[in-house]
mmCIF file with all atom_site columns, C-alpha atoms in Angstrom:
data_model
loop_
_atom_site.group_PDB
_atom_site.id
_atom_site.type_symbol
_atom_site.label_atom_id
_atom_site.label_alt_id
_atom_site.label_comp_id
_atom_site.label_asym_id
_atom_site.label_entity_id
_atom_site.label_seq_id
_atom_site.pdbx_PDB_ins_code
_atom_site.Cartn_x
_atom_site.Cartn_y
_atom_site.Cartn_z
_atom_site.occupancy
_atom_site.B_iso_or_equiv
_atom_site.pdbx_formal_charge
_atom_site.auth_seq_id
_atom_site.auth_comp_id
_atom_site.auth_asym_id
_atom_site.auth_atom_id
_atom_site.pdbx_PDB_model_num
ATOM 1   C CA . MET A 1 1   ? 96.088  -8.008  52.886 1.00 44.00 ? 1   MET A CA 1
ATOM 2   C CA . THR A 1 2   ? 97.504  -11.354 54.030 1.00 41.00 ? 2   THR A CA 1
ATOM 3   C CA . VAL A 1 3   ? 94.803  -11.864 56.686 1.00 40.00 ? 3   VAL A CA 1
ATOM 4   C CA . ALA A 1 4   ? 91.994  -11.008 54.242 1.00 43.00 ? 4   ALA A CA 1
ATOM 5   C CA . LEU A 1 5   ? 93.480  -13.301 51.618 1.00 39.00 ? 5   LEU A CA 1
ATOM 6   C CA . ALA A 1 6   ? 93.871  -16.169 54.082 1.00 41.00 ? 6   ALA A CA 1
ATOM 7   C CA . ALA A 1 7   ? 90.295  -15.792 55.349 1.00 40.00 ? 7   ALA A CA 1
ATOM 8   C CA . THR A 1 8   ? 88.874  -15.621 51.839 1.00 40.00 ? 8   THR A CA 1
ATOM 9   C CA . LEU A 1 9   ? 90.840  -18.631 50.682 1.00 40.00 ? 9   LEU A CA 1
ATOM 10  C CA . SER A 1 10  ? 90.026  -20.668 53.804 1.00 42.00 ? 10  SER A CA 1
ATOM 11  C CA . ALA A 1 11  ? 86.307  -20.086 53.377 1.00 39.00 ? 11  ALA A CA 1
ATOM 12  C CA . LEU A 1 12  ? 86.511  -20.932 49.684 1.00 39.00 ? 12  LEU A CA 1
ATOM 13  C CA . SER A 1 13  ? 88.573  -24.071 50.242 1.00 39.00 ? 13  SER A CA 1
ATOM 14  C CA . ALA A 1 14  ? 86.169  -25.349 52.895 1.00 37.00 ? 14  ALA A CA 1
ATOM 15  C CA . THR A 1 15  ? 83.312  -25.408 50.384 1.00 35.00 ? 15  THR A CA 1
ATOM 16  C CA . LEU A 1 16  ? 85.118  -27.416 47.713 1.00 34.00 ? 16  LEU A CA 1
ATOM 17  C CA . GLN A 1 17  ? 84.550  -31.165 47.420 1.00 36.00 ? 17  GLN A CA 1
ATOM 18  C CA . ALA A 1 18  ? 85.774  -33.419 44.620 1.00 37.00 ? 18  ALA A CA 1
ATOM 19  C CA . PRO A 1 19  ? 85.680  -37.171 43.960 1.00 38.00 ? 19  PRO A CA 1
ATOM 20  C CA . SER A 1 20  ? 89.427  -37.795 43.773 1.00 45.00 ? 20  SER A CA 1
ATOM 21  C CA . ALA A 1 21  ? 92.601  -36.408 45.310 1.00 47.00 ? 21  ALA A CA 1
ATOM 22  C CA . GLN A 1 22  ? 93.856  -35.119 41.927 1.00 49.00 ? 22  GLN A CA 1
ATOM 23  C CA . ALA A 1 23  ? 90.491  -33.553 41.053 1.00 48.00 ? 23  ALA A CA 1
ATOM 24  C CA . SER A 1 24  ? 90.435  -31.958 44.504 1.00 49.00 ? 24  SER A CA 1
ATOM 25  C CA . ALA A 1 25  ? 93.959  -30.584 44.077 1.00 53.00 ? 25  ALA A CA 1
ATOM 26  C CA . ASP A 1 26  ? 93.079  -29.151 40.650 1.00 56.00 ? 26  ASP A CA 1
ATOM 27  C CA . LEU A 1 27  ? 89.855  -27.544 41.943 1.00 63.00 ? 27  LEU A CA 1
ATOM 28  C CA . ASP A 1 28  ? 91.592  -26.091 44.992 1.00 81.00 ? 28  ASP A CA 1
ATOM 29  C CA . TYR A 1 29  ? 94.373  -24.640 42.836 1.00 82.00 ? 29  TYR A CA 1
ATOM 30  C CA . GLU A 1 30  ? 91.928  -23.132 40.351 1.00 87.00 ? 30  GLU A CA 1
ATOM 31  C CA . ALA A 1 31  ? 89.478  -21.759 42.933 1.00 90.00 ? 31  ALA A CA 1
ATOM 32  C CA . GLN A 1 32  ? 92.278  -20.217 44.966 1.00 93.00 ? 32  GLN A CA 1
ATOM 33  C CA . ALA A 1 33  ? 93.779  -18.611 41.854 1.00 93.00 ? 33  ALA A CA 1
ATOM 34  C CA . VAL A 1 34  ? 90.399  -17.021 41.031 1.00 94.00 ? 34  VAL A CA 1
ATOM 35  C CA . ALA A 1 35  ? 89.969  -15.884 44.658 1.00 95.00 ? 35  ALA A CA 1
ATOM 36  C CA . THR A 1 36  ? 93.452  -14.351 44.663 1.00 95.00 ? 36  THR A CA 1
ATOM 37  C CA . THR A 1 37  ? 92.781  -12.650 41.319 1.00 96.00 ? 37  THR A CA 1
ATOM 38  C CA . ASN A 1 38  ? 89.555  -11.200 42.713 1.00 97.00 ? 38  ASN A CA 1
ATOM 39  C CA . LEU A 1 39  ? 91.304  -10.066 45.881 1.00 96.00 ? 39  LEU A CA 1
ATOM 40  C CA . HIS A 1 40  ? 93.813  -8.080  43.795 1.00 97.00 ? 40  HIS A CA 1
ATOM 41  C CA . ARG A 1 41  ? 90.975  -6.592  41.746 1.00 97.00 ? 41  ARG A CA 1
ATOM 42  C CA . THR A 1 42  ? 89.041  -5.612  44.875 1.00 97.00 ? 42  THR A CA 1
ATOM 43  C CA . LEU A 1 43  ? 92.132  -4.041  46.459 1.00 96.00 ? 43  LEU A CA 1
ATOM 44  C CA . ASN A 1 44  ? 92.437  -1.955  43.279 1.00 96.00 ? 44  ASN A CA 1
ATOM 45  C CA . GLY A 1 45  ? 88.809  -0.804  43.350 1.00 97.00 ? 45  GLY A CA 1
ATOM 46  C CA . LEU A 1 46  ? 87.564  -3.185  40.649 1.00 97.00 ? 46  LEU A CA 1
ATOM 47  C CA . ALA A 1 47  ? 84.619  -5.551  40.558 1.00 97.00 ? 47  ALA A CA 1
ATOM 48  C CA . PRO A 1 48  ? 85.394  -9.229  41.104 1.00 97.00 ? 48  PRO A CA 1
ATOM 49  C CA . LEU A 1 49  ? 85.328  -11.531 38.083 1.00 97.00 ? 49  LEU A CA 1
ATOM 50  C CA . ARG A 1 50  ? 82.633  -14.189 37.651 1.00 96.00 ? 50  ARG A CA 1
ATOM 51  C CA . PRO A 1 51  ? 83.492  -17.743 36.586 1.00 95.00 ? 51  PRO A CA 1
ATOM 52  C CA . SER A 1 52  ? 82.695  -18.660 32.985 1.00 96.00 ? 52  SER A CA 1
ATOM 53  C CA . ALA A 1 53  ? 82.170  -22.238 31.799 1.00 96.00 ? 53  ALA A CA 1
ATOM 54  C CA . CYS A 1 54  ? 82.959  -21.240 28.213 1.00 97.00 ? 54  CYS A CA 1
ATOM 55  C CA . LEU A 1 55  ? 86.267  -19.637 29.213 1.00 97.00 ? 55  LEU A CA 1
ATOM 56  C CA . GLY A 1 56  ? 86.913  -22.663 31.416 1.00 96.00 ? 56  GLY A CA 1
ATOM 57  C CA . ARG A 1 57  ? 86.806  -25.034 28.462 1.00 96.00 ? 57  ARG A CA 1
ATOM 58  C CA . PHE A 1 58  ? 89.454  -22.973 26.632 1.00 97.00 ? 58  PHE A CA 1
ATOM 59  C CA . ALA A 1 59  ? 91.613  -22.601 29.738 1.00 96.00 ? 59  ALA A CA 1
ATOM 60  C CA . GLN A 1 60  ? 91.425  -26.354 30.393 1.00 96.00 ? 60  GLN A CA 1
ATOM 61  C CA . ARG A 1 61  ? 92.463  -27.281 26.862 1.00 96.00 ? 61  ARG A CA 1
ATOM 62  C CA . HIS A 1 62  ? 95.331  -24.821 26.897 1.00 97.00 ? 62  HIS A CA 1
ATOM 63  C CA . ALA A 1 63  ? 96.647  -25.856 30.318 1.00 96.00 ? 63  ALA A CA 1
ATOM 64  C CA . GLN A 1 64  ? 96.474  -29.502 29.212 1.00 97.00 ? 64  GLN A CA 1
ATOM 65  C CA . ARG A 1 65  ? 98.305  -28.731 25.954 1.00 96.00 ? 65  ARG A CA 1
ATOM 66  C CA . MET A 1 66  ? 101.076 -26.925 27.813 1.00 96.00 ? 66  MET A CA 1
ATOM 67  C CA . ALA A 1 67  ? 101.410 -29.783 30.335 1.00 96.00 ? 67  ALA A CA 1
ATOM 68  C CA . ASP A 1 68  ? 101.469 -32.386 27.534 1.00 96.00 ? 68  ASP A CA 1
ATOM 69  C CA . GLN A 1 69  ? 104.178 -30.452 25.678 1.00 94.00 ? 69  GLN A CA 1
ATOM 70  C CA . ARG A 1 70  ? 105.944 -29.446 28.919 1.00 93.00 ? 70  ARG A CA 1
ATOM 71  C CA . ARG A 1 71  ? 106.329 -25.859 27.771 1.00 93.00 ? 71  ARG A CA 1
ATOM 72  C CA . MET A 1 72  ? 104.528 -22.574 28.289 1.00 93.00 ? 72  MET A CA 1
ATOM 73  C CA . PHE A 1 73  ? 103.056 -20.672 25.346 1.00 92.00 ? 73  PHE A CA 1
ATOM 74  C CA . HIS A 1 74  ? 100.191 -18.344 24.443 1.00 93.00 ? 74  HIS A CA 1
ATOM 75  C CA . ARG A 1 75  ? 97.384  -19.291 22.096 1.00 90.00 ? 75  ARG A CA 1
ATOM 76  C CA . ASP A 1 76  ? 95.318  -17.509 19.460 1.00 91.00 ? 76  ASP A CA 1
ATOM 77  C CA . LEU A 1 77  ? 92.487  -15.782 21.328 1.00 93.00 ? 77  LEU A CA 1
ATOM 78  C CA . ALA A 1 78  ? 90.224  -15.126 18.309 1.00 94.00 ? 78  ALA A CA 1
ATOM 79  C CA . PRO A 1 79  ? 88.309  -18.427 18.680 1.00 95.00 ? 79  PRO A CA 1
ATOM 80  C CA . ILE A 1 80  ? 87.530  -17.559 22.305 1.00 95.00 ? 80  ILE A CA 1
ATOM 81  C CA . LEU A 1 81  ? 86.057  -14.212 21.253 1.00 94.00 ? 81  LEU A CA 1
ATOM 82  C CA . ARG A 1 82  ? 83.736  -15.908 18.779 1.00 95.00 ? 82  ARG A CA 1
ATOM 83  C CA . ARG A 1 83  ? 82.733  -19.031 20.684 1.00 95.00 ? 83  ARG A CA 1
ATOM 84  C CA . CYS A 1 84  ? 82.204  -17.301 24.029 1.00 96.00 ? 84  CYS A CA 1
ATOM 85  C CA . ASP A 1 85  ? 80.522  -14.266 22.417 1.00 96.00 ? 85  ASP A CA 1
ATOM 86  C CA . LEU A 1 86  ? 82.968  -11.755 23.903 1.00 97.00 ? 86  LEU A CA 1
ATOM 87  C CA . SER A 1 87  ? 84.005  -8.246  22.943 1.00 97.00 ? 87  SER A CA 1
ATOM 88  C CA . SER A 1 88  ? 87.416  -8.506  24.610 1.00 97.00 ? 88  SER A CA 1
ATOM 89  C CA . VAL A 1 89  ? 89.618  -11.320 25.907 1.00 97.00 ? 89  VAL A CA 1
ATOM 90  C CA . GLY A 1 90  ? 92.962  -11.679 27.677 1.00 96.00 ? 90  GLY A CA 1
ATOM 91  C CA . GLU A 1 91  ? 95.131  -14.587 28.714 1.00 97.00 ? 91  GLU A CA 1
ATOM 92  C CA . ASN A 1 92  ? 97.740  -15.231 31.376 1.00 97.00 ? 92  ASN A CA 1
ATOM 93  C CA . VAL A 1 93  ? 99.837  -18.392 31.365 1.00 97.00 ? 93  VAL A CA 1
ATOM 94  C CA . ALA A 1 94  ? 102.424 -19.720 33.782 1.00 96.00 ? 94  ALA A CA 1
ATOM 95  C CA . TYR A 1 95  ? 104.305 -22.849 34.743 1.00 95.00 ? 95  TYR A CA 1
ATOM 96  C CA . GLY A 1 96  ? 106.154 -24.067 37.778 1.00 93.00 ? 96  GLY A CA 1
ATOM 97  C CA . TYR A 1 97  ? 103.980 -22.500 40.468 1.00 91.00 ? 97  TYR A CA 1
ATOM 98  C CA . SER A 1 98  ? 102.765 -25.233 42.799 1.00 82.00 ? 98  SER A CA 1
ATOM 99  C CA . ASP A 1 99  ? 100.909 -22.643 44.883 1.00 87.00 ? 99  ASP A CA 1
ATOM 100 C CA . SER A 1 100 ? 97.950  -20.964 43.191 1.00 86.00 ? 100 SER A CA 1
ATOM 101 C CA . ARG A 1 101 ? 98.264  -17.813 45.269 1.00 91.00 ? 101 ARG A CA 1
ATOM 102 C CA . ALA A 1 102 ? 101.884 -17.490 44.178 1.00 92.00 ? 102 ALA A CA 1
ATOM 103 C CA . VAL A 1 103 ? 101.053 -17.840 40.477 1.00 94.00 ? 103 VAL A CA 1
ATOM 104 C CA . VAL A 1 104 ? 98.820  -14.765 40.807 1.00 95.00 ? 104 VAL A CA 1
ATOM 105 C CA . SER A 1 105 ? 100.658 -12.661 43.420 1.00 94.00 ? 105 SER A CA 1
ATOM 106 C CA . ASP A 1 106 ? 104.292 -13.566 42.680 1.00 94.00 ? 106 ASP A CA 1
ATOM 107 C CA . GLY A 1 107 ? 103.915 -14.314 38.986 1.00 94.00 ? 107 GLY A CA 1
ATOM 108 C CA . TRP A 1 108 ? 101.209 -12.463 37.121 1.00 96.00 ? 108 TRP A CA 1
ATOM 109 C CA . MET A 1 109 ? 100.873 -9.420  39.404 1.00 96.00 ? 109 MET A CA 1
ATOM 110 C CA . LEU A 1 110 ? 104.635 -8.761  39.152 1.00 96.00 ? 110 LEU A CA 1
ATOM 111 C CA . SER A 1 111 ? 104.554 -8.847  35.341 1.00 95.00 ? 111 SER A CA 1
ATOM 112 C CA . ALA A 1 112 ? 103.284 -5.666  33.668 1.00 96.00 ? 112 ALA A CA 1
ATOM 113 C CA . GLY A 1 113 ? 101.298 -7.389  30.901 1.00 95.00 ? 113 GLY A CA 1
ATOM 114 C CA . HIS A 1 114 ? 99.747  -10.032 33.139 1.00 96.00 ? 114 HIS A CA 1
ATOM 115 C CA . ARG A 1 115 ? 98.929  -7.458  35.813 1.00 97.00 ? 115 ARG A CA 1
ATOM 116 C CA . LYS A 1 116 ? 97.249  -5.314  33.162 1.00 97.00 ? 116 LYS A CA 1
ATOM 117 C CA . ASN A 1 117 ? 95.015  -8.264  32.214 1.00 97.00 ? 117 ASN A CA 1
ATOM 118 C CA . ILE A 1 118 ? 94.023  -8.925  35.824 1.00 97.00 ? 118 ILE A CA 1
ATOM 119 C CA . LEU A 1 119 ? 93.299  -5.243  36.472 1.00 98.00 ? 119 LEU A CA 1
ATOM 120 C CA . GLU A 1 120 ? 91.478  -4.597  33.180 1.00 98.00 ? 120 GLU A CA 1
ATOM 121 C CA . ALA A 1 121 ? 88.247  -2.886  34.283 1.00 97.00 ? 121 ALA A CA 1
ATOM 122 C CA . ARG A 1 122 ? 86.276  -4.135  31.248 1.00 97.00 ? 122 ARG A CA 1
ATOM 123 C CA . PHE A 1 123 ? 86.831  -7.785  32.128 1.00 98.00 ? 123 PHE A CA 1
ATOM 124 C CA . ARG A 1 124 ? 83.963  -9.378  34.039 1.00 97.00 ? 124 ARG A CA 1
ATOM 125 C CA . LEU A 1 125 ? 84.533  -13.119 33.410 1.00 98.00 ? 125 LEU A CA 1
ATOM 126 C CA . VAL A 1 126 ? 87.371  -15.465 34.295 1.00 97.00 ? 126 VAL A CA 1
ATOM 127 C CA . ALA A 1 127 ? 88.467  -19.072 34.241 1.00 96.00 ? 127 ALA A CA 1
ATOM 128 C CA . VAL A 1 128 ? 91.656  -20.589 35.591 1.00 96.00 ? 128 VAL A CA 1
ATOM 129 C CA . ARG A 1 129 ? 92.692  -24.143 34.893 1.00 95.00 ? 129 ARG A CA 1
ATOM 130 C CA . ALA A 1 130 ? 95.837  -25.861 36.073 1.00 93.00 ? 130 ALA A CA 1
ATOM 131 C CA . VAL A 1 131 ? 97.222  -29.214 34.986 1.00 93.00 ? 131 VAL A CA 1
ATOM 132 C CA . GLN A 1 132 ? 100.215 -31.102 36.327 1.00 92.00 ? 132 GLN A CA 1
ATOM 133 C CA . SER A 1 133 ? 102.540 -32.623 33.771 1.00 93.00 ? 133 SER A CA 1
ATOM 134 C CA . GLY A 1 134 ? 103.980 -36.098 34.208 1.00 91.00 ? 134 GLY A CA 1
ATOM 135 C CA . ASN A 1 135 ? 106.927 -34.637 36.102 1.00 92.00 ? 135 ASN A CA 1
ATOM 136 C CA . GLY A 1 136 ? 104.620 -32.863 38.579 1.00 90.00 ? 136 GLY A CA 1
ATOM 137 C CA . ARG A 1 137 ? 105.086 -29.321 37.256 1.00 93.00 ? 137 ARG A CA 1
ATOM 138 C CA . TRP A 1 138 ? 101.927 -27.182 37.171 1.00 93.00 ? 138 TRP A CA 1
ATOM 139 C CA . TYR A 1 139 ? 100.889 -25.444 33.948 1.00 95.00 ? 139 TYR A CA 1
ATOM 140 C CA . THR A 1 140 ? 98.286  -22.739 34.433 1.00 95.00 ? 140 THR A CA 1
ATOM 141 C CA . ALA A 1 141 ? 96.053  -20.868 32.001 1.00 96.00 ? 141 ALA A CA 1
ATOM 142 C CA . GLN A 1 142 ? 93.865  -17.934 33.007 1.00 97.00 ? 142 GLN A CA 1
ATOM 143 C CA . VAL A 1 143 ? 91.378  -16.526 30.495 1.00 97.00 ? 143 VAL A CA 1
ATOM 144 C CA . LEU A 1 144 ? 89.585  -13.246 31.181 1.00 97.00 ? 144 LEU A CA 1
ATOM 145 C CA . GLY A 1 145 ? 86.826  -11.712 29.118 1.00 97.00 ? 145 GLY A CA 1
ATOM 146 C CA . ALA A 1 146 ? 84.161  -9.073  28.595 1.00 97.00 ? 146 ALA A CA 1
ATOM 147 C CA . ARG A 1 147 ? 80.856  -9.321  26.739 1.00 94.00 ? 147 ARG A CA 1
#
């Protein structure tokens, strides 16, 4: 599993380019979190999730809100259902994980509710956004959905 994960993440990281160091760090973190999520899904016999711009906008706003307030919290998911035209939606949030692979593997996959979201067979879409607060702590929001 570690070799497959490293190869997948290396290939993914090599294709990312961003205009600034912070933008690059954010994109790397987010892309690696999605890749790690999809690796766990694949290892459990599930289809990988596809990125969603609509879910990304909600994940970005929520990660930013948590970073601004320097606390982790869940949000009302009803607006996401309506605005992204989904039949089902789930959310995982975290803070303090500077490594995107760790937020998925050591955080969400070791928590029953978060793991259930990641391994929900109905989900086909995903977005992960991560924002660093002023003190450097990462706040991460993952939104998963099904049409």
